[in-house]
Amino acid sequence: MEELRQYLDFLRVQRNLSPATLDAYERDLTHFLDFVWEQLELLDRPQKLQEVDKYLVREYLAYLAREGYARSSVARRLASIRGFSRFLFSKGYAQRDFALPVGTPKQPKTVPEILTMDEIRGFLAASMPGRTEALRARNKAIFEVLYATGIRLSELVGLNVDDLDTNHQYLRVLGKGRKERIVPLGEYALASLHTYCQRYRGQLLRGKDSPALFLNSAGERISPRGVQYVLGQCCEALAMHKHITPHTFRHTFATHLLDNGADLRSIQELLGHSSLSTTQVYTKVTRSHLKSVYNRAHPRA
């Protein structure tokens, strides 16, 4: 569809969105438009963008709910539709901003899963999985960096060797919206990175030329799925009962900083959040942790 292609081009040029984010927008909006065209056909109405209205958007959201989509997924789809709707109206492709009157579904208040200090120490001290010593060293460095910096999985796999400055002890990270930020590294992460880069990264390269910091066994940039697979192996080996994802390290990083006196503004900068309200979710984690400690320790809790 030409209008959709124009919108995706707009997002790529004006919003500087990553290819993965653009693919997600395209999937969401293609699914929505397929639903809308089917509904318009059933209603014996022309399959045109001018026919799309708030009632069709609400019917689509109701359909997603019936299909068992999580509220967060429904809200994300609506956000995609709203942006598309605004674009169509501004360009004259639609007679109205059809998604504007549609309210966002209320989201359940959830507290992110985190690892305790004992759990994260045990995880990082454990023997890493991997067929070779080089892969085990790489895996050690990956999880030390995730916990030391709180960076996203997409940011981790996008790191290049040139993004690592061992002299000043920081990483240069390219975050959402292609925004660059500087993240400090602790001594444990630096030590694991030094071992990996100096002794083992060259073995994984297999004579290839790649700028990627973290490589797979074929000498190519490791994928998000590759990191998730290794994490699954670690959790299985350690018999961890929590649902641990790469993002759990991000939540754990922020919560442990807050527990140890870091201010929210600093944590916001380190995480690359554009809004402080996004960072404030970690205050709920800390309150939850304090309540559990109180319940365990207070004689009349």
mmCIF file of C-alpha atoms in Angstrom:
data_model
loop_
_atom_site.group_PDB
_atom_site.id
_atom_site.type_symbol
_atom_site.label_atom_id
_atom_site.label_comp_id
_atom_site.label_asym_id
_atom_site.label_seq_id
_atom_site.Cartn_x
_atom_site.Cartn_y
_atom_site.Cartn_z
ATOM 1 C CA MET A 1 0.000 0.000 0.000
ATOM 2 C CA GLU A 2 1.495 3.307 -1.122
ATOM 3 C CA GLU A 3 0.276 5.359 1.869
ATOM 4 C CA LEU A 4 1.790 2.877 4.293
ATOM 5 C CA ARG A 5 5.067 2.899 2.373
ATOM 6 C CA GLN A 6 5.141 6.708 2.558
ATOM 7 C CA TYR A 7 4.517 6.588 6.308
ATOM 8 C CA LEU A 8 7.342 4.109 6.869
ATOM 9 C CA ASP A 9 9.646 6.310 4.784
ATOM 10 C CA PHE A 10 8.601 9.265 6.958
ATOM 11 C CA LEU A 11 9.446 7.320 10.135
ATOM 12 C CA ARG A 12 12.814 6.259 8.748
ATOM 13 C CA VAL A 13 13.844 9.760 7.610
ATOM 14 C CA GLN A 14 12.159 12.071 10.124
ATOM 15 C CA ARG A 15 12.164 9.872 13.230
ATOM 16 C CA ASN A 16 15.387 8.005 12.409
ATOM 17 C CA LEU A 17 13.900 4.706 13.597
ATOM 18 C CA SER A 18 15.872 1.475 13.409
ATOM 19 C CA PRO A 19 15.073 -1.191 10.782
ATOM 20 C CA ALA A 20 13.742 -3.515 13.505
ATOM 21 C CA THR A 21 11.338 -0.837 14.776
ATOM 22 C CA LEU A 22 10.192 -0.061 11.239
ATOM 23 C CA ASP A 23 9.506 -3.771 10.664
ATOM 24 C CA ALA A 24 7.374 -3.830 13.833
ATOM 25 C CA TYR A 25 5.368 -0.804 12.629
ATOM 26 C CA GLU A 26 4.840 -2.425 9.246
ATOM 27 C CA ARG A 27 3.623 -5.695 10.806
ATOM 28 C CA ASP A 28 1.233 -3.889 13.159
ATOM 29 C CA LEU A 29 -0.262 -1.647 10.505
ATOM 30 C CA THR A 30 -0.522 -4.355 7.848
ATOM 31 C CA HIS A 31 -2.438 -6.516 10.329
ATOM 32 C CA PHE A 32 -4.731 -3.582 11.153
ATOM 33 C CA LEU A 33 -5.395 -2.732 7.507
ATOM 34 C CA ASP A 34 -6.126 -6.372 6.606
ATOM 35 C CA PHE A 35 -8.738 -6.393 9.390
ATOM 36 C CA VAL A 36 -10.213 -3.064 8.266
ATOM 37 C CA TRP A 37 -10.522 -4.090 4.610
ATOM 38 C CA GLU A 38 -12.294 -7.291 5.641
ATOM 39 C CA GLN A 39 -14.724 -5.377 7.850
ATOM 40 C CA LEU A 40 -15.467 -2.814 5.150
ATOM 41 C CA GLU A 41 -16.184 -5.624 2.707
ATOM 42 C CA LEU A 42 -18.613 -7.204 5.186
ATOM 43 C CA LEU A 43 -20.314 -3.825 5.638
ATOM 44 C CA ASP A 44 -20.525 -3.410 1.857
ATOM 45 C CA ARG A 45 -18.501 -0.205 2.065
ATOM 46 C CA PRO A 46 -15.633 0.876 -0.232
ATOM 47 C CA GLN A 47 -12.213 -0.345 0.855
ATOM 48 C CA LYS A 48 -10.716 3.137 1.101
ATOM 49 C CA LEU A 49 -8.822 4.974 3.819
ATOM 50 C CA GLN A 50 -11.534 7.652 3.810
ATOM 51 C CA GLU A 51 -13.942 4.989 5.138
ATOM 52 C CA VAL A 52 -11.852 4.178 8.225
ATOM 53 C CA ASP A 53 -13.342 5.589 11.435
ATOM 54 C CA LYS A 54 -13.024 5.301 15.198
ATOM 55 C CA TYR A 55 -15.578 2.478 15.307
ATOM 56 C CA LEU A 56 -13.418 0.265 13.096
ATOM 57 C CA VAL A 57 -10.406 1.013 15.300
ATOM 58 C CA ARG A 58 -12.380 0.059 18.420
ATOM 59 C CA GLU A 59 -13.628 -3.096 16.722
ATOM 60 C CA TYR A 60 -10.036 -4.002 15.882
ATOM 61 C CA LEU A 61 -8.944 -3.523 19.500
ATOM 62 C CA ALA A 62 -11.867 -5.658 20.664
ATOM 63 C CA TYR A 63 -10.817 -8.332 18.167
ATOM 64 C CA LEU A 64 -7.267 -8.328 19.573
ATOM 65 C CA ALA A 65 -8.643 -8.707 23.092
ATOM 66 C CA ARG A 66 -10.829 -11.642 22.026
ATOM 67 C CA GLU A 67 -7.781 -13.258 20.440
ATOM 68 C CA GLY A 68 -5.965 -13.119 23.765
ATOM 69 C CA TYR A 69 -3.487 -10.319 23.075
ATOM 70 C CA ALA A 70 -2.003 -8.794 26.230
ATOM 71 C CA ARG A 71 -3.106 -5.275 27.122
ATOM 72 C CA SER A 72 0.418 -4.033 26.523
ATOM 73 C CA SER A 73 0.337 -5.498 22.992
ATOM 74 C CA VAL A 74 -3.061 -3.923 22.304
ATOM 75 C CA ALA A 75 -1.761 -0.555 23.548
ATOM 76 C CA ARG A 76 1.299 -0.844 21.303
ATOM 77 C CA ARG A 77 -0.872 -1.617 18.271
ATOM 78 C CA LEU A 78 -3.049 1.406 19.051
ATOM 79 C CA ALA A 79 0.032 3.629 19.309
ATOM 80 C CA SER A 80 1.098 2.465 15.840
ATOM 81 C CA ILE A 81 -2.381 3.152 14.466
ATOM 82 C CA ARG A 82 -2.493 6.619 16.034
ATOM 83 C CA GLY A 83 0.745 7.663 14.403
ATOM 84 C CA PHE A 84 -0.450 6.367 11.036
ATOM 85 C CA SER A 85 -3.811 8.081 11.477
ATOM 86 C CA ARG A 86 -2.186 11.454 12.198
ATOM 87 C CA PHE A 87 0.044 11.085 9.154
ATOM 88 C CA LEU A 88 -2.857 10.194 6.848
ATOM 89 C CA PHE A 89 -4.935 13.145 8.065
ATOM 90 C CA SER A 90 -2.034 15.602 7.730
ATOM 91 C CA LYS A 91 -1.407 14.449 4.144
ATOM 92 C CA GLY A 92 -5.086 14.548 3.177
ATOM 93 C CA TYR A 93 -5.329 10.773 2.662
ATOM 94 C CA ALA A 94 -8.014 10.491 5.356
ATOM 95 C CA GLN A 95 -10.944 12.806 6.069
ATOM 96 C CA ARG A 96 -10.352 12.681 9.814
ATOM 97 C CA ASP A 97 -7.787 11.624 12.380
ATOM 98 C CA PHE A 98 -9.779 8.448 12.953
ATOM 99 C CA ALA A 99 -7.732 7.075 15.868
ATOM 100 C CA LEU A 100 -7.699 10.292 17.911
ATOM 101 C CA PRO A 101 -10.937 9.637 19.885
ATOM 102 C CA VAL A 102 -9.962 6.063 20.817
ATOM 103 C CA GLY A 103 -8.744 5.710 24.407
ATOM 104 C CA THR A 104 -5.746 3.579 25.378
ATOM 105 C CA PRO A 105 -6.614 0.398 27.303
ATOM 106 C CA LYS A 106 -5.659 0.659 30.971
ATOM 107 C CA GLN A 107 -2.466 -1.200 31.729
ATOM 108 C CA PRO A 108 -2.085 -3.416 34.793
ATOM 109 C CA LYS A 109 0.481 -2.097 37.245
ATOM 110 C CA THR A 110 3.310 -4.604 37.212
ATOM 111 C CA VAL A 111 6.608 -4.664 39.056
ATOM 112 C CA PRO A 112 9.580 -5.768 36.919
ATOM 113 C CA GLU A 113 11.256 -9.058 37.827
ATOM 114 C CA ILE A 114 14.722 -8.528 39.268
ATOM 115 C CA LEU A 115 17.571 -10.611 40.649
ATOM 116 C CA THR A 116 18.669 -10.198 44.243
ATOM 117 C CA MET A 117 22.290 -9.390 45.035
ATOM 118 C CA ASP A 118 22.925 -13.019 45.987
ATOM 119 C CA GLU A 119 21.300 -14.240 42.769
ATOM 120 C CA ILE A 120 23.263 -11.927 40.487
ATOM 121 C CA ARG A 121 26.538 -12.760 42.282
ATOM 122 C CA GLY A 122 25.807 -16.469 41.948
ATOM 123 C CA PHE A 123 24.903 -16.083 38.277
ATOM 124 C CA LEU A 124 28.050 -14.151 37.356
ATOM 125 C CA ALA A 125 30.335 -16.378 39.439
ATOM 126 C CA ALA A 126 28.980 -19.593 37.898
ATOM 127 C CA SER A 127 30.668 -21.453 35.051
ATOM 128 C CA MET A 128 29.304 -20.133 31.781
ATOM 129 C CA PRO A 129 27.960 -22.502 29.115
ATOM 130 C CA GLY A 130 29.744 -22.772 25.779
ATOM 131 C CA ARG A 131 31.406 -25.405 23.598
ATOM 132 C CA THR A 132 34.782 -23.650 23.686
ATOM 133 C CA GLU A 133 36.739 -21.509 26.106
ATOM 134 C CA ALA A 134 36.317 -18.558 23.726
ATOM 135 C CA LEU A 135 32.509 -18.829 23.815
ATOM 136 C CA ARG A 136 32.517 -19.155 27.589
ATOM 137 C CA ALA A 137 34.660 -16.009 27.876
ATOM 138 C CA ARG A 138 32.330 -14.168 25.494
ATOM 139 C CA ASN A 139 29.261 -15.212 27.489
ATOM 140 C CA LYS A 140 30.883 -14.089 30.740
ATOM 141 C CA ALA A 141 31.625 -10.685 29.198
ATOM 142 C CA ILE A 142 28.081 -10.348 27.824
ATOM 143 C CA PHE A 143 26.359 -10.825 31.172
ATOM 144 C CA GLU A 144 28.900 -8.760 33.104
ATOM 145 C CA VAL A 145 28.245 -5.894 30.658
ATOM 146 C CA LEU A 146 24.462 -6.283 30.839
ATOM 147 C CA TYR A 147 24.517 -6.019 34.625
ATOM 148 C CA ALA A 148 27.244 -3.344 34.791
ATOM 149 C CA THR A 149 25.565 -0.982 32.320
ATOM 150 C CA GLY A 150 21.846 -1.797 32.176
ATOM 151 C CA ILE A 151 21.879 -1.474 28.389
ATOM 152 C CA ARG A 152 19.151 -3.009 26.256
ATOM 153 C CA LEU A 153 19.681 -6.266 24.380
ATOM 154 C CA SER A 154 19.487 -4.451 21.034
ATOM 155 C CA GLU A 155 22.137 -2.005 22.264
ATOM 156 C CA LEU A 156 24.385 -4.839 23.430
ATOM 157 C CA VAL A 157 24.385 -6.748 20.136
ATOM 158 C CA GLY A 158 24.876 -3.474 18.251
ATOM 159 C CA LEU A 159 28.122 -2.662 20.063
ATOM 160 C CA ASN A 160 31.300 -2.391 18.019
ATOM 161 C CA VAL A 161 34.882 -2.729 19.230
ATOM 162 C CA ASP A 162 35.375 1.020 18.718
ATOM 163 C CA ASP A 163 32.554 1.709 21.193
ATOM 164 C CA LEU A 164 34.692 0.348 24.027
ATOM 165 C CA ASP A 165 37.090 2.808 25.675
ATOM 166 C CA THR A 166 39.093 0.884 28.256
ATOM 167 C CA ASN A 167 41.282 3.889 29.148
ATOM 168 C CA HIS A 168 38.308 5.985 30.286
ATOM 169 C CA GLN A 169 36.278 2.905 31.288
ATOM 170 C CA TYR A 170 33.101 3.525 29.319
ATOM 171 C CA LEU A 171 30.950 2.252 26.465
ATOM 172 C CA ARG A 172 29.428 4.368 23.731
ATOM 173 C CA VAL A 173 25.881 3.110 23.251
ATOM 174 C CA LEU A 174 23.467 3.823 20.410
ATOM 175 C CA GLY A 175 19.970 3.698 21.911
ATOM 176 C CA LYS A 176 16.395 4.183 20.759
ATOM 177 C CA GLY A 177 15.919 6.838 18.106
ATOM 178 C CA ARG A 178 19.646 6.471 17.290
ATOM 179 C CA LYS A 179 20.464 8.548 20.381
ATOM 180 C CA GLU A 180 24.020 8.114 21.600
ATOM 181 C CA ARG A 181 24.964 8.002 25.281
ATOM 182 C CA ILE A 182 28.069 7.223 27.312
ATOM 183 C CA VAL A 183 27.793 4.486 29.954
ATOM 184 C CA PRO A 184 30.520 3.802 32.544
ATOM 185 C CA LEU A 185 31.888 0.301 33.082
ATOM 186 C CA GLY A 186 32.796 -1.284 36.399
ATOM 187 C CA GLU A 187 35.990 -3.188 37.105
ATOM 188 C CA TYR A 188 34.401 -6.651 36.786
ATOM 189 C CA ALA A 189 32.921 -5.876 33.369
ATOM 190 C CA LEU A 190 36.189 -4.314 32.225
ATOM 191 C CA ALA A 191 38.161 -7.354 33.355
ATOM 192 C CA SER A 192 35.869 -9.784 31.542
ATOM 193 C CA LEU A 193 35.912 -7.625 28.396
ATOM 194 C CA HIS A 194 39.707 -7.411 28.503
ATOM 195 C CA THR A 195 40.016 -11.197 28.745
ATOM 196 C CA TYR A 196 37.501 -11.757 25.954
ATOM 197 C CA CYS A 197 38.941 -9.146 23.581
ATOM 198 C CA GLN A 198 42.619 -9.838 24.145
ATOM 199 C CA ARG A 199 42.557 -13.625 24.233
ATOM 200 C CA TYR A 200 39.416 -14.964 22.568
ATOM 201 C CA ARG A 201 37.695 -12.540 20.189
ATOM 202 C CA GLY A 202 40.363 -13.174 17.554
ATOM 203 C CA GLN A 203 39.657 -16.913 17.771
ATOM 204 C CA LEU A 204 35.953 -16.318 17.085
ATOM 205 C CA LEU A 205 36.699 -14.031 14.127
ATOM 206 C CA ARG A 206 38.143 -16.985 12.185
ATOM 207 C CA GLY A 207 40.125 -14.642 9.954
ATOM 208 C CA LYS A 208 37.104 -12.484 9.132
ATOM 209 C CA ASP A 209 36.918 -8.705 9.456
ATOM 210 C CA SER A 210 34.035 -7.566 11.652
ATOM 211 C CA PRO A 211 33.585 -4.404 13.763
ATOM 212 C CA ALA A 212 31.182 -6.210 16.128
ATOM 213 C CA LEU A 213 32.256 -6.482 19.758
ATOM 214 C CA PHE A 214 30.376 -9.680 20.512
ATOM 215 C CA LEU A 215 30.679 -12.455 17.928
ATOM 216 C CA ASN A 216 29.012 -15.814 17.421
ATOM 217 C CA SER A 217 30.838 -19.057 16.706
ATOM 218 C CA ALA A 218 30.842 -18.258 12.972
ATOM 219 C CA GLY A 219 32.727 -15.000 13.504
ATOM 220 C CA GLU A 220 29.693 -12.809 12.856
ATOM 221 C CA ARG A 221 27.822 -10.348 15.076
ATOM 222 C CA ILE A 222 25.845 -12.226 17.708
ATOM 223 C CA SER A 223 22.068 -11.898 17.352
ATOM 224 C CA PRO A 224 19.522 -11.099 20.093
ATOM 225 C CA ARG A 225 18.248 -14.656 19.743
ATOM 226 C CA GLY A 226 21.786 -15.932 20.302
ATOM 227 C CA VAL A 227 22.068 -14.050 23.605
ATOM 228 C CA GLN A 228 18.640 -15.299 24.684
ATOM 229 C CA TYR A 229 19.679 -18.876 23.891
ATOM 230 C CA VAL A 230 22.835 -18.595 25.989
ATOM 231 C CA LEU A 231 20.857 -17.052 28.857
ATOM 232 C CA GLY A 232 18.420 -19.959 28.715
ATOM 233 C CA GLN A 233 21.343 -22.374 29.012
ATOM 234 C CA CYS A 234 22.665 -20.474 32.041
ATOM 235 C CA CYS A 235 19.285 -20.467 33.798
ATOM 236 C CA GLU A 236 18.866 -24.183 33.139
ATOM 237 C CA ALA A 237 22.330 -24.978 34.483
ATOM 238 C CA LEU A 238 21.735 -22.891 37.618
ATOM 239 C CA ALA A 239 18.176 -24.219 38.061
ATOM 240 C CA MET A 240 16.855 -20.665 38.421
ATOM 241 C CA HIS A 241 13.134 -20.572 39.135
ATOM 242 C CA LYS A 242 12.581 -16.955 38.090
ATOM 243 C CA HIS A 243 11.700 -16.007 34.521
ATOM 244 C CA ILE A 244 14.952 -14.337 33.486
ATOM 245 C CA THR A 245 15.384 -12.423 30.227
ATOM 246 C CA PRO A 246 18.174 -10.097 29.055
ATOM 247 C CA HIS A 247 15.938 -7.202 30.136
ATOM 248 C CA THR A 248 15.955 -8.578 33.694
ATOM 249 C CA PHE A 249 19.579 -7.435 33.943
ATOM 250 C CA ARG A 250 18.455 -3.901 33.028
ATOM 251 C CA HIS A 251 15.779 -3.921 35.728
ATOM 252 C CA THR A 252 18.248 -5.364 38.230
ATOM 253 C CA PHE A 253 20.898 -2.759 37.368
ATOM 254 C CA ALA A 254 18.485 0.140 37.948
ATOM 255 C CA THR A 255 16.977 -1.285 41.118
ATOM 256 C CA HIS A 256 20.337 -2.034 42.733
ATOM 257 C CA LEU A 257 21.533 1.496 41.938
ATOM 258 C CA LEU A 258 18.414 2.959 43.522
ATOM 259 C CA ASP A 259 18.724 0.695 46.566
ATOM 260 C CA ASN A 260 22.278 1.938 47.078
ATOM 261 C CA GLY A 261 21.483 5.645 46.949
ATOM 262 C CA ALA A 262 21.627 6.649 43.271
ATOM 263 C CA ASP A 263 19.184 9.387 42.277
ATOM 264 C CA LEU A 264 16.512 8.884 39.643
ATOM 265 C CA ARG A 265 17.934 11.511 37.272
ATOM 266 C CA SER A 266 21.278 9.732 37.105
ATOM 267 C CA ILE A 267 19.584 6.370 36.551
ATOM 268 C CA GLN A 268 17.470 7.963 33.808
ATOM 269 C CA GLU A 269 20.642 9.106 32.023
ATOM 270 C CA LEU A 270 22.322 5.729 32.374
ATOM 271 C CA LEU A 271 19.284 3.858 31.036
ATOM 272 C CA GLY A 272 18.701 6.307 28.187
ATOM 273 C CA HIS A 273 15.094 7.009 29.180
ATOM 274 C CA SER A 274 13.630 10.090 27.515
ATOM 275 C CA SER A 275 11.157 10.586 30.370
ATOM 276 C CA LEU A 276 11.729 10.413 34.125
ATOM 277 C CA SER A 277 8.291 8.817 34.561
ATOM 278 C CA THR A 278 9.615 5.705 32.794
ATOM 279 C CA THR A 279 12.447 5.444 35.315
ATOM 280 C CA GLN A 280 10.106 5.883 38.289
ATOM 281 C CA VAL A 281 8.809 2.320 37.897
ATOM 282 C CA TYR A 282 11.943 1.236 39.775
ATOM 283 C CA THR A 283 10.804 3.046 42.911
ATOM 284 C CA LYS A 284 7.935 0.540 43.011
ATOM 285 C CA VAL A 285 10.429 -2.316 42.835
ATOM 286 C CA THR A 286 12.344 -0.869 45.768
ATOM 287 C CA ARG A 287 9.176 -0.393 47.819
ATOM 288 C CA SER A 288 8.199 -3.973 47.031
ATOM 289 C CA HIS A 289 11.641 -5.170 48.148
ATOM 290 C CA LEU A 290 11.435 -3.161 51.384
ATOM 291 C CA LYS A 291 8.004 -4.592 52.145
ATOM 292 C CA SER A 292 9.243 -8.169 51.668
ATOM 293 C CA VAL A 293 12.201 -7.476 53.985
ATOM 294 C CA TYR A 294 9.841 -5.968 56.571
ATOM 295 C CA ASN A 295 7.479 -8.926 56.382
ATOM 296 C CA ARG A 296 10.368 -11.354 56.898
ATOM 297 C CA ALA A 297 12.141 -9.456 59.640
ATOM 298 C CA HIS A 298 9.592 -7.569 61.749
ATOM 299 C CA PRO A 299 8.223 -9.663 64.659
ATOM 300 C CA ARG A 300 4.717 -8.170 64.306
ATOM 301 C CA ALA A 301 4.597 -7.826 60.504
#
